[in-house]
Short mmCIF file of C-alpha atoms in Angstrom, two decimals:
data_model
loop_
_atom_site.label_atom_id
_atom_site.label_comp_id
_atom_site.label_asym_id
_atom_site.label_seq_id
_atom_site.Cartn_x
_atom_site.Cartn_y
_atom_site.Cartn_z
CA UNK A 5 11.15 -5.80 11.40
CA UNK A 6 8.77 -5.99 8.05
CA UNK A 7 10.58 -8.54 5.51
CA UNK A 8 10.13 -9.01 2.20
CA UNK A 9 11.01 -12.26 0.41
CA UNK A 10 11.65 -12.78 -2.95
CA UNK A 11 12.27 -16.51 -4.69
CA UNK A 12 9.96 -19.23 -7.01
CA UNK A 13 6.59 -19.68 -5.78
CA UNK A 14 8.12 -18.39 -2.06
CA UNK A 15 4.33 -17.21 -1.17
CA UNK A 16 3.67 -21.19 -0.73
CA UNK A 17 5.64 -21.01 2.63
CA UNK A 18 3.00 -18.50 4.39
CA UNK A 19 -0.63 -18.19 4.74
CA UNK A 20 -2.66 -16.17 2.34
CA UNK A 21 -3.16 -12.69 4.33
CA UNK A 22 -6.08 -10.19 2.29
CA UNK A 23 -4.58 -6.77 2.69
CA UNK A 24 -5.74 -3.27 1.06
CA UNK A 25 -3.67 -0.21 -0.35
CA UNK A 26 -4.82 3.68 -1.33
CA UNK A 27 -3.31 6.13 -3.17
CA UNK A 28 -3.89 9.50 -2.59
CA UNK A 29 -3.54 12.82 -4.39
CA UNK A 30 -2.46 15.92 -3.74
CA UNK A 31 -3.66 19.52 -6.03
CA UNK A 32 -0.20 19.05 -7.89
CA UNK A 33 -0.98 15.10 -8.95
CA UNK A 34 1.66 13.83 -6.34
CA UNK A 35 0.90 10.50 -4.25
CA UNK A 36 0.94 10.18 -0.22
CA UNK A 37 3.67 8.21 0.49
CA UNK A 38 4.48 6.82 4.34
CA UNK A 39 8.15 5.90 5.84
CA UNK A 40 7.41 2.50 7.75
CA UNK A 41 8.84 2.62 11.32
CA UNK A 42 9.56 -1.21 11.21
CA UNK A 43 11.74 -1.26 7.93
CA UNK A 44 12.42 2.50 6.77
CA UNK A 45 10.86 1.34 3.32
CA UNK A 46 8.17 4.11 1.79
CA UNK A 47 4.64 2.65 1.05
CA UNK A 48 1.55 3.85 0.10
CA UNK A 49 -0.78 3.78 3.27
CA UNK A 50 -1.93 0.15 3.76
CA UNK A 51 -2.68 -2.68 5.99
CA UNK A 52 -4.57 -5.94 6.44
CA UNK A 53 -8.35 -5.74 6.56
CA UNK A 54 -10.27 -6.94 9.71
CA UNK A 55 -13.04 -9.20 9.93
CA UNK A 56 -16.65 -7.62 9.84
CA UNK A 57 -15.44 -4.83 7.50
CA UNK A 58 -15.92 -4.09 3.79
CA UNK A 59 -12.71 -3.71 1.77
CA UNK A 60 -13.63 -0.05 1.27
CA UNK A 61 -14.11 0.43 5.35
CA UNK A 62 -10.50 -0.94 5.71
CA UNK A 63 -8.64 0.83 3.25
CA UNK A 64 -10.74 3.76 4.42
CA UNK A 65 -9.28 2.69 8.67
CA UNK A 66 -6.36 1.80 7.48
CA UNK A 67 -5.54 5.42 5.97
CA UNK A 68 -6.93 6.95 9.13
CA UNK A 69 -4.79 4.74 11.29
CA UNK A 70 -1.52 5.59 9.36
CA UNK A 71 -2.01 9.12 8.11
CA UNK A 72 -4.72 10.84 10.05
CA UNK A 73 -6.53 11.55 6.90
CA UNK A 74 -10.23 10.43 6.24
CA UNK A 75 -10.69 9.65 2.33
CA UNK A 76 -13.34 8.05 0.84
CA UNK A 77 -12.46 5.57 -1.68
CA UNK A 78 -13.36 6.34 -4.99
CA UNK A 79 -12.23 3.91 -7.27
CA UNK A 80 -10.98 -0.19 -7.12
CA UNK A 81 -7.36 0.25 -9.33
CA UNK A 82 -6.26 -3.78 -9.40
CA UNK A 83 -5.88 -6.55 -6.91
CA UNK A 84 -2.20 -7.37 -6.51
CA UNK A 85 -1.02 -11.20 -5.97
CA UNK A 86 2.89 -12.33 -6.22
CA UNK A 87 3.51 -15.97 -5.66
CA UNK A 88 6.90 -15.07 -5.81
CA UNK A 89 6.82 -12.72 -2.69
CA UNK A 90 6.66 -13.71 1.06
CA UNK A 91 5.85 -10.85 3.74
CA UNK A 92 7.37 -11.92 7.31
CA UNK A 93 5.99 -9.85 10.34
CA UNK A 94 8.06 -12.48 12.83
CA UNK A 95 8.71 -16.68 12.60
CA UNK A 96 5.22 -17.51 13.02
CA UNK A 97 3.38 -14.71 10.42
CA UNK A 98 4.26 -15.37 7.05
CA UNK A 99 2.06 -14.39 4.44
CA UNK A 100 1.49 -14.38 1.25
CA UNK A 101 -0.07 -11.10 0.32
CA UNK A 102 -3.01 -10.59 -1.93
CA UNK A 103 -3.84 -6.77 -2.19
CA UNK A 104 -6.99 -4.87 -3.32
CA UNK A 105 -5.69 -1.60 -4.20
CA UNK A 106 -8.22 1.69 -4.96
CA UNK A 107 -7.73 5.60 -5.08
CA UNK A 108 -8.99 7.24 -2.64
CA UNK A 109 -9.72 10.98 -1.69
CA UNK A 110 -9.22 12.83 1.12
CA UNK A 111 -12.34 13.99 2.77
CA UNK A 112 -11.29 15.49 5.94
CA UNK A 113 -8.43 14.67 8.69
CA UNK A 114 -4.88 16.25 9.79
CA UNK A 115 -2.08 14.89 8.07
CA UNK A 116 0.43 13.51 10.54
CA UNK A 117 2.43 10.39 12.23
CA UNK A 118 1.22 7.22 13.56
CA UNK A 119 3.02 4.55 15.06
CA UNK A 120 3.69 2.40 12.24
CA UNK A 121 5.41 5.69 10.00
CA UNK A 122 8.73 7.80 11.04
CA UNK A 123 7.57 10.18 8.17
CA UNK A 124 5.37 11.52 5.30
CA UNK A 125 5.26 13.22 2.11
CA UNK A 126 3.54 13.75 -1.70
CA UNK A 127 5.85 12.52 -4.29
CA UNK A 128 6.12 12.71 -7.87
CA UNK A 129 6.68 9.48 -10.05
CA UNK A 130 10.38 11.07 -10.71
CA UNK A 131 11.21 11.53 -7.13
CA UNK A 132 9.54 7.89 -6.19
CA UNK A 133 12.48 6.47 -8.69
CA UNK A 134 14.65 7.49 -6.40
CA UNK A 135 12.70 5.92 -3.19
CA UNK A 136 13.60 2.77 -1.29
CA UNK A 137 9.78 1.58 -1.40
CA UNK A 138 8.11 -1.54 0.04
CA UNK A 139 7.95 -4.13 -2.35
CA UNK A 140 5.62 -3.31 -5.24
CA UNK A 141 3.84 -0.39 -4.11
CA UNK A 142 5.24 1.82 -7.56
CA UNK A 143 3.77 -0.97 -9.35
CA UNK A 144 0.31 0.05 -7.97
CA UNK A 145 1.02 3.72 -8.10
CA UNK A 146 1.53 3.79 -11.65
CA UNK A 147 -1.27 1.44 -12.26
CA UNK A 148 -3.35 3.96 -10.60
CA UNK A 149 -1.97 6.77 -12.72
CA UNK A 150 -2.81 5.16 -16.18
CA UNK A 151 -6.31 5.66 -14.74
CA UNK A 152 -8.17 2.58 -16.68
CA UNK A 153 -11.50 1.37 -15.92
CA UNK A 154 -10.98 -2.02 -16.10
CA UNK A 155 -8.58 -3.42 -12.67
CA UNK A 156 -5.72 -4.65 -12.83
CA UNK A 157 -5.18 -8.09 -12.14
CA UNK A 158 -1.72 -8.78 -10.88
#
């Protein structure tokens, strides 16, 4: 099971891991969220990106991978960096997380389960209050609503 960390400069303990994160829209302005099997935590779809891949070809897998939607990515929203955050996938792979995060649209696909989710759905900011979500994913949701040109550097 997925755990999140939180304490002083915590990150220092793992290995810096270069992960990616989409949000995605619905008509109605409501984000794709994901349920992660491991944890039960919602997240917005997101993963680590694989060598001999662009940052926009692994958002754009890991999307596919987790939702069954294709989406093209259409704009970089922030990269994302807590020092005092550690990630732990098992005793050996802790990481520290740095995250590119975009928006991305959907482009063709079925919406469904994979794996790595229990469930979906499109939230509004009001119901994602009210969400146990994986660490600072609402941080990068509304940082994508705000809709600046300039990213975000957290």
């Amino acid at each position: 099971m997925t755990q999140i960390l939180y304490g002083e400069r915590i990150g220092a303990q793992g290995k810096i891991r270069l992960g990616c994160s989409a949000a995605i829209f619905d008509k109605q302005g409501r984000v794709l969220l994901t349920k992660r099997q491991d944890n039960g935590q919602w997240c917005l779809p997101s993963g680590g990106l694989e060598p001999g891949e662009s940052v926009a070809e692994g958002c754009e897998r890991e999307v596919f991978e987790e939702t069954g939607l294709r989406v093209k990515v259409k704009r970089f929203v922030g990269v994302y960096s807590h020092p005092d955050q550690l990630t732990i996938y098992s005793e050996t792979d802790k990481f520290q997380i740095v995250a590119l995060h975009f928006e991305a649209e959907m482009v063709g696909g079925e919406l469904g389960l994979s794996d790595e989710t229990s469930d979906f759905g499109y939230f509004t900011t009001e119901e994602i209050e009210k969400l146990e979500m994986l660490g600072r994913h609402k941080e990068r949701i509304l940082d994508t609503i705000v809709g600046q040109k300039e990213a975000f550097i957290r």
